[in-house]
Amino acid sequence: MLVPENWLKQWIETNLSIEKIAEVLTMSGLEVESLASLCPDFSNVVVGKVLSCSKHPNAEKLKICNVDVGNELSIVCGAPNVRDGLLVACALVGANLPNNKKIKKSKIRGFESLGMLCSEFELGISNSSSEIIEIDPKYKNSIGADYRSLMGFEEMILNIKPTPNRGDCLSVMGIARDLSAVSEKVKFKTPDRLNYSKHNVLDSFEIDLKIDISSEQICRRFCSRVIKGVDSTVPTPNWIKNELEKIGQKPISVLVDISNYVMFCLGRPSHIFDFDKLNLEKSKTLEVRWSKPNEKILLLNSDEIECKEKFAVISDNSGVVALAGIMGGMRTMVTNDTSTILVESA
């Protein structure tokens, strides 16, 4: 599992270096297989602002850009999204990029180019190469600043391999708790944003719903909460998206992202149903049971499967709505139209 350095340090107080933390974890039995920065090394890449861009007279797809990096540079760029006013990641002459690429002063179709406007691919951040990076306008006062430091790309990522009997360590909180238990130089703490006592408690309301667990072999406890008035169209907060992206999780939508964040942060898997799509008209009961012969479910990944014997499932009056502990079904998935949800944690 991948654990970002800054995410881990939200849960601990320590003066230990990240290298020493990796050593302590490994010696305690939580092997750190690798320790690497968030993206490959690169240097001399700064925040720039495109002051103007005009069509290259000798090339249809190229533009000549005047870029402010503290001083004004002329740079030829072929990215389709380059435009006036855009904040960009600008590799200066002499910059060293991943794959041993070095930026030199050059002439492109007769016009001098004193640098390069970079895509995420060229900096080793992702495989996206069709467009240059568009830096958030909130960094408008950081013209000329080192892009790598500003974006936190020097942060280290621990790749930890807990043994199968350590399910308690399949989360950032679990790793932090174990680390504090084996080292007197590490103190466990709860991040301020997860201090629940500071937040308002949801208003309660009566809901006619029962949970029936047919076998303790599936699970011993199934907790749920119905929440009304949800706005599923709001964007996921950037701090959640950033943490998920660091561990290789692609942000999807606000409800899914929150569920994933809680799982990786606290080690508590959950699933969110669109409550209005559950068929509870007859029994008012959500069942946790073994599958029946020939039952099928269309999963969230669009795969339709036929449930085999001893498949643990969750079902409503119309049949299976989720493979318990594995994946939900398409029929009750949350969308932008979802306004009432059922959150379950088993």
Short mmCIF file of C-alpha atoms in Angstrom, two decimals:
data_model
loop_
_atom_site.label_atom_id
_atom_site.label_comp_id
_atom_site.label_asym_id
_atom_site.label_seq_id
_atom_site.Cartn_x
_atom_site.Cartn_y
_atom_site.Cartn_z
CA MET A 1 0.00 0.00 0.00
CA LEU A 2 1.14 3.53 -0.78
CA VAL A 3 1.40 6.01 2.10
CA PRO A 4 2.30 9.65 1.32
CA GLU A 5 4.75 11.25 3.76
CA ASN A 6 2.62 14.35 4.47
CA TRP A 7 -0.56 12.30 4.94
CA LEU A 8 1.22 10.08 7.48
CA LYS A 9 2.65 13.11 9.31
CA GLN A 10 -0.88 14.47 9.81
CA TRP A 11 -1.28 11.57 12.25
CA ILE A 12 2.02 11.74 14.14
CA GLU A 13 4.34 14.14 15.94
CA THR A 14 8.02 13.28 15.40
CA ASN A 15 11.42 14.69 14.50
CA LEU A 16 12.40 11.49 12.70
CA SER A 17 13.28 11.76 9.00
CA ILE A 18 11.13 9.89 6.52
CA GLU A 19 14.08 7.55 5.88
CA LYS A 20 14.28 6.74 9.61
CA ILE A 21 10.51 6.23 9.74
CA ALA A 22 10.81 3.72 6.89
CA GLU A 23 13.55 1.89 8.80
CA VAL A 24 11.51 1.75 12.02
CA LEU A 25 8.49 0.38 10.18
CA THR A 26 10.53 -2.29 8.40
CA MET A 27 12.22 -3.43 11.60
CA SER A 28 8.83 -3.68 13.30
CA GLY A 29 7.52 -6.05 10.61
CA LEU A 30 5.82 -3.58 8.28
CA GLU A 31 8.22 -3.86 5.39
CA VAL A 32 8.79 -0.69 3.38
CA GLU A 33 9.52 -2.04 -0.09
CA SER A 34 10.43 1.34 -1.56
CA LEU A 35 10.72 5.02 -0.72
CA ALA A 36 10.47 7.38 -3.66
CA SER A 37 9.48 10.97 -4.39
CA LEU A 38 6.02 11.77 -5.72
CA CYS A 39 7.37 12.15 -9.27
CA PRO A 40 10.79 11.78 -10.98
CA ASP A 41 13.49 14.39 -10.46
CA PHE A 42 13.50 17.51 -12.60
CA SER A 43 15.09 20.92 -12.11
CA ASN A 44 14.92 24.52 -13.30
CA VAL A 45 11.17 24.38 -13.98
CA VAL A 46 9.34 27.52 -12.81
CA VAL A 47 5.85 29.01 -12.78
CA GLY A 48 5.27 31.23 -15.80
CA LYS A 49 2.44 33.31 -17.16
CA VAL A 50 1.62 33.47 -20.85
CA LEU A 51 1.39 37.18 -21.60
CA SER A 52 0.46 36.72 -25.22
CA CYS A 53 0.44 34.13 -27.97
CA SER A 54 0.32 34.50 -31.70
CA LYS A 55 0.21 32.09 -34.62
CA HIS A 56 3.59 30.93 -35.91
CA PRO A 57 3.87 32.23 -39.48
CA ASN A 58 5.72 29.12 -40.69
CA ALA A 59 3.79 26.35 -38.91
CA GLU A 60 0.03 25.85 -38.71
CA LYS A 61 -0.07 24.14 -35.31
CA LEU A 62 2.59 26.21 -33.51
CA LYS A 63 2.28 29.45 -31.54
CA ILE A 64 4.86 32.01 -30.47
CA CYS A 65 4.34 32.82 -26.79
CA ASN A 66 5.67 35.62 -24.63
CA VAL A 67 6.03 34.14 -21.16
CA ASP A 68 6.71 35.97 -17.90
CA VAL A 69 8.97 33.96 -15.57
CA GLY A 70 10.34 36.99 -13.72
CA ASN A 71 11.68 38.19 -17.03
CA GLU A 72 10.03 37.85 -20.41
CA LEU A 73 10.89 34.89 -22.67
CA SER A 74 9.85 33.96 -26.19
CA ILE A 75 8.84 30.28 -26.39
CA VAL A 76 7.41 28.31 -29.30
CA CYS A 77 4.61 25.95 -28.22
CA GLY A 78 2.30 23.55 -30.07
CA ALA A 79 -0.10 22.66 -27.25
CA PRO A 80 -3.77 23.19 -28.17
CA ASN A 81 -4.63 24.71 -24.75
CA VAL A 82 -1.94 27.42 -24.64
CA ARG A 83 -3.53 30.88 -24.40
CA ASP A 84 -3.15 34.37 -23.04
CA GLY A 85 -3.18 34.63 -19.24
CA LEU A 86 -2.51 30.91 -18.58
CA LEU A 87 -0.21 29.96 -15.71
CA VAL A 88 2.20 27.29 -16.94
CA ALA A 89 5.10 25.07 -15.87
CA CYS A 90 8.02 26.51 -17.83
CA ALA A 91 11.29 24.60 -18.24
CA LEU A 92 14.06 27.16 -18.63
CA VAL A 93 17.18 26.76 -20.76
CA GLY A 94 19.43 24.37 -18.82
CA ALA A 95 16.53 22.51 -17.19
CA ASN A 96 16.97 18.78 -16.61
CA LEU A 97 13.81 16.73 -17.12
CA PRO A 98 13.05 13.00 -16.66
CA ASN A 99 14.47 10.54 -19.22
CA ASN A 100 17.72 12.57 -19.40
CA LYS A 101 16.10 15.36 -21.38
CA LYS A 102 17.88 18.73 -21.18
CA ILE A 103 16.32 21.96 -22.41
CA LYS A 104 18.47 24.04 -24.76
CA LYS A 105 18.00 27.29 -26.62
CA SER A 106 16.66 26.37 -30.04
CA LYS A 107 15.20 27.68 -33.28
CA ILE A 108 11.86 26.26 -34.39
CA ARG A 109 10.82 27.08 -37.95
CA GLY A 110 12.96 30.22 -37.88
CA PHE A 111 11.91 31.56 -34.45
CA GLU A 112 14.00 31.40 -31.28
CA SER A 113 12.58 29.40 -28.37
CA LEU A 114 14.10 30.03 -24.92
CA GLY A 115 12.50 27.21 -22.98
CA MET A 116 9.57 24.79 -23.05
CA LEU A 117 6.03 24.85 -21.69
CA CYS A 118 5.61 21.42 -20.10
CA SER A 119 2.93 18.75 -20.08
CA GLU A 120 2.52 16.35 -17.14
CA PHE A 121 4.14 13.63 -19.25
CA GLU A 122 7.30 15.67 -19.82
CA LEU A 123 7.70 16.12 -16.05
CA GLY A 124 6.90 12.47 -15.25
CA ILE A 125 3.75 13.40 -13.32
CA SER A 126 1.37 11.36 -15.49
CA ASN A 127 0.96 9.97 -19.01
CA SER A 128 -1.03 13.02 -20.16
CA SER A 129 0.91 14.56 -23.03
CA SER A 130 -1.67 16.23 -25.29
CA GLU A 131 -1.86 19.50 -23.34
CA ILE A 132 0.47 21.64 -21.25
CA ILE A 133 -0.09 21.92 -17.49
CA GLU A 134 -2.60 24.56 -16.43
CA ILE A 135 -1.57 25.83 -13.00
CA ASP A 136 -4.32 26.98 -10.62
CA PRO A 137 -4.82 30.78 -10.82
CA LYS A 138 -4.39 30.95 -7.02
CA TYR A 139 -0.62 30.79 -7.74
CA LYS A 140 -0.76 34.04 -9.72
CA ASN A 141 1.67 35.68 -7.26
CA SER A 142 4.22 32.87 -7.63
CA ILE A 143 5.62 33.82 -11.06
CA GLY A 144 9.22 32.57 -11.28
CA ALA A 145 8.86 30.24 -8.26
CA ASP A 146 10.26 26.72 -8.44
CA TYR A 147 7.38 24.56 -9.68
CA ARG A 148 8.56 21.33 -8.05
CA SER A 149 8.78 22.85 -4.57
CA LEU A 150 5.56 24.84 -4.94
CA MET A 151 3.54 21.73 -5.87
CA GLY A 152 5.13 19.54 -3.18
CA PHE A 153 6.59 17.04 -5.65
CA GLU A 154 9.53 16.40 -3.32
CA GLU A 155 7.18 14.60 -0.94
CA MET A 156 8.17 10.97 -0.40
CA ILE A 157 5.81 8.01 -0.85
CA LEU A 158 6.27 4.87 1.25
CA ASN A 159 5.32 1.58 -0.40
CA ILE A 160 4.50 -0.61 2.60
CA LYS A 161 3.77 -4.34 2.51
CA PRO A 162 1.77 -5.38 5.59
CA THR A 163 1.52 -9.13 6.16
CA PRO A 164 -1.95 -10.75 5.71
CA ASN A 165 -2.59 -10.83 9.47
CA ARG A 166 -2.22 -7.04 9.80
CA GLY A 167 -5.52 -5.74 8.50
CA ASP A 168 -5.27 -3.06 11.19
CA CYS A 169 -2.42 -1.54 9.17
CA LEU A 170 -4.24 -1.22 5.85
CA SER A 171 -4.74 2.52 6.41
CA VAL A 172 -2.76 5.67 7.08
CA MET A 173 -4.16 5.82 10.63
CA GLY A 174 -3.21 2.17 11.23
CA ILE A 175 0.37 2.71 10.07
CA ALA A 176 0.67 5.84 12.24
CA ARG A 177 -0.74 4.04 15.29
CA ASP A 178 1.65 1.13 14.89
CA LEU A 179 4.58 3.47 14.32
CA SER A 180 3.84 5.29 17.58
CA ALA A 181 3.59 1.96 19.41
CA VAL A 182 7.08 0.79 18.38
CA SER A 183 8.98 4.08 18.70
CA GLU A 184 9.12 6.38 21.70
CA LYS A 185 10.14 9.17 19.31
CA VAL A 186 6.73 9.09 17.59
CA LYS A 187 3.52 10.38 19.18
CA PHE A 188 0.14 9.48 17.70
CA LYS A 189 -2.36 12.31 17.14
CA THR A 190 -5.69 12.87 15.37
CA PRO A 191 -5.68 15.48 12.59
CA ASP A 192 -7.76 18.59 13.34
CA ARG A 193 -10.00 18.02 10.31
CA LEU A 194 -11.03 14.65 11.78
CA ASN A 195 -11.86 16.00 15.22
CA TYR A 196 -15.56 15.12 15.08
CA SER A 197 -16.43 16.95 18.29
CA LYS A 198 -15.95 20.23 16.43
CA HIS A 199 -18.57 19.43 13.81
CA ASN A 200 -22.33 19.66 13.93
CA VAL A 201 -24.29 16.47 14.52
CA LEU A 202 -26.78 15.56 11.77
CA ASP A 203 -30.45 16.00 12.58
CA SER A 204 -32.15 12.65 13.09
CA PHE A 205 -35.37 11.50 11.49
CA GLU A 206 -37.49 8.35 11.47
CA ILE A 207 -36.81 5.87 8.66
CA ASP A 208 -38.75 2.65 8.18
CA LEU A 209 -35.85 0.33 7.35
CA LYS A 210 -34.52 -2.86 8.87
CA ILE A 211 -31.26 -4.76 8.27
CA ASP A 212 -31.43 -8.57 8.25
CA ILE A 213 -28.09 -10.42 8.53
CA SER A 214 -28.81 -14.05 7.68
CA SER A 215 -25.41 -15.45 8.66
CA GLU A 216 -22.64 -14.24 10.96
CA GLN A 217 -20.22 -15.95 8.58
CA ILE A 218 -20.84 -13.02 6.22
CA CYS A 219 -20.56 -10.27 8.82
CA ARG A 220 -21.49 -9.77 12.46
CA ARG A 221 -22.53 -6.15 12.17
CA PHE A 222 -23.93 -4.00 9.37
CA CYS A 223 -24.29 -0.30 10.14
CA SER A 224 -26.09 2.18 7.96
CA ARG A 225 -27.09 5.83 7.91
CA VAL A 226 -29.60 7.51 5.63
CA ILE A 227 -28.72 11.12 4.76
CA LYS A 228 -31.15 13.44 3.01
CA GLY A 229 -30.55 16.65 1.07
CA VAL A 230 -27.22 15.60 -0.48
CA ASP A 231 -25.83 17.74 -3.31
CA SER A 232 -23.97 15.23 -5.49
CA THR A 233 -22.92 17.84 -8.04
CA VAL A 234 -20.42 19.72 -5.86
CA PRO A 235 -16.75 19.14 -6.72
CA THR A 236 -14.61 17.00 -4.44
CA PRO A 237 -12.43 19.22 -2.19
CA ASN A 238 -8.94 19.55 -3.65
CA TRP A 239 -7.26 18.24 -0.50
CA ILE A 240 -9.15 14.94 -0.82
CA LYS A 241 -8.44 14.66 -4.56
CA ASN A 242 -4.74 15.37 -3.97
CA GLU A 243 -4.40 12.66 -1.32
CA LEU A 244 -6.20 10.08 -3.47
CA GLU A 245 -4.09 10.88 -6.55
CA LYS A 246 -0.88 10.40 -4.55
CA ILE A 247 -1.86 6.78 -3.85
CA GLY A 248 -2.93 6.08 -7.43
CA GLN A 249 -6.69 6.51 -6.94
CA LYS A 250 -8.46 8.46 -9.68
CA PRO A 251 -11.04 10.92 -8.31
CA ILE A 252 -14.52 10.05 -9.60
CA SER A 253 -17.23 12.07 -7.83
CA VAL A 254 -17.64 13.68 -4.44
CA LEU A 255 -19.53 10.79 -2.78
CA VAL A 256 -17.26 8.07 -4.17
CA ASP A 257 -14.15 10.09 -3.35
CA ILE A 258 -15.24 10.65 0.25
CA SER A 259 -15.92 6.93 0.66
CA ASN A 260 -12.49 6.04 -0.76
CA TYR A 261 -10.74 8.67 1.34
CA VAL A 262 -12.29 7.34 4.55
CA MET A 263 -11.27 3.78 3.62
CA PHE A 264 -7.62 4.60 2.96
CA CYS A 265 -7.41 7.08 5.83
CA LEU A 266 -9.17 5.12 8.60
CA GLY A 267 -9.19 1.56 7.26
CA ARG A 268 -12.99 1.56 7.24
CA PRO A 269 -14.52 0.42 3.93
CA SER A 270 -17.99 1.74 3.15
CA HIS A 271 -20.43 1.81 0.28
CA ILE A 272 -22.93 4.50 -0.68
CA PHE A 273 -26.28 3.56 -2.22
CA ASP A 274 -28.75 5.91 -3.87
CA PHE A 275 -31.50 5.33 -1.31
CA ASP A 276 -34.30 6.22 -3.72
CA LYS A 277 -33.19 3.43 -6.09
CA LEU A 278 -33.49 0.72 -3.43
CA ASN A 279 -36.70 -1.32 -3.72
CA LEU A 280 -37.95 -1.50 -0.12
CA GLU A 281 -41.69 -1.25 -0.74
CA LYS A 282 -42.71 -4.68 0.61
CA SER A 283 -40.43 -5.82 3.40
CA LYS A 284 -38.70 -2.51 4.28
CA THR A 285 -35.66 -4.70 4.77
CA LEU A 286 -32.16 -4.74 3.37
CA GLU A 287 -30.81 -8.30 3.49
CA VAL A 288 -27.23 -9.42 4.02
CA ARG A 289 -27.24 -13.06 2.88
CA TRP A 290 -25.76 -15.78 0.71
CA SER A 291 -26.70 -15.61 -2.95
CA LYS A 292 -29.46 -17.73 -4.46
CA PRO A 293 -29.06 -19.92 -7.60
CA ASN A 294 -29.03 -17.99 -10.90
CA GLU A 295 -29.00 -14.55 -9.30
CA LYS A 296 -27.21 -11.94 -11.39
CA ILE A 297 -25.91 -8.43 -10.82
CA LEU A 298 -24.62 -5.70 -13.12
CA LEU A 299 -21.61 -4.28 -11.25
CA LEU A 300 -20.34 -0.71 -11.16
CA ASN A 301 -17.55 -1.68 -13.58
CA SER A 302 -20.27 -2.72 -16.11
CA ASP A 303 -19.52 -6.44 -15.72
CA GLU A 304 -22.60 -8.63 -15.36
CA ILE A 305 -21.92 -11.71 -13.26
CA GLU A 306 -23.92 -14.71 -12.15
CA CYS A 307 -23.60 -15.26 -8.42
CA LYS A 308 -22.13 -18.61 -7.43
CA GLU A 309 -22.78 -20.60 -4.28
CA LYS A 310 -21.68 -18.82 -1.11
CA PHE A 311 -21.40 -15.38 -2.72
CA ALA A 312 -22.09 -12.88 0.06
CA VAL A 313 -24.56 -10.29 -1.20
CA ILE A 314 -26.71 -7.38 -0.14
CA SER A 315 -30.22 -7.39 -1.59
CA ASP A 316 -33.49 -5.49 -1.64
CA ASN A 317 -36.93 -6.68 -2.80
CA SER A 318 -35.77 -6.75 -6.44
CA GLY A 319 -32.63 -8.82 -5.86
CA VAL A 320 -28.91 -8.31 -5.41
CA VAL A 321 -27.68 -4.70 -5.14
CA ALA A 322 -24.05 -5.40 -4.15
CA LEU A 323 -21.44 -8.09 -3.75
CA ALA A 324 -20.74 -7.71 -0.04
CA GLY A 325 -17.31 -6.26 0.64
CA ILE A 326 -16.37 -6.23 -3.05
CA MET A 327 -18.41 -3.97 -5.32
CA GLY A 328 -21.79 -2.31 -5.61
CA GLY A 329 -24.30 -2.69 -8.42
CA MET A 330 -25.18 -0.31 -11.23
CA ARG A 331 -28.90 -0.29 -10.30
CA THR A 332 -28.36 1.63 -7.04
CA MET A 333 -25.27 3.65 -7.94
CA VAL A 334 -25.05 7.31 -6.95
CA THR A 335 -25.16 9.93 -9.72
CA ASN A 336 -25.36 13.72 -9.97
CA ASP A 337 -29.13 13.39 -9.45
CA THR A 338 -28.75 11.57 -6.12
CA SER A 339 -30.19 13.50 -3.18
CA THR A 340 -30.76 10.80 -0.54
CA ILE A 341 -28.10 8.22 0.26
CA LEU A 342 -27.66 5.16 2.40
CA VAL A 343 -24.12 4.79 3.71
CA GLU A 344 -23.24 1.28 4.86
CA SER A 345 -20.28 -0.05 6.74
CA ALA A 346 -20.13 -3.73 7.64
#
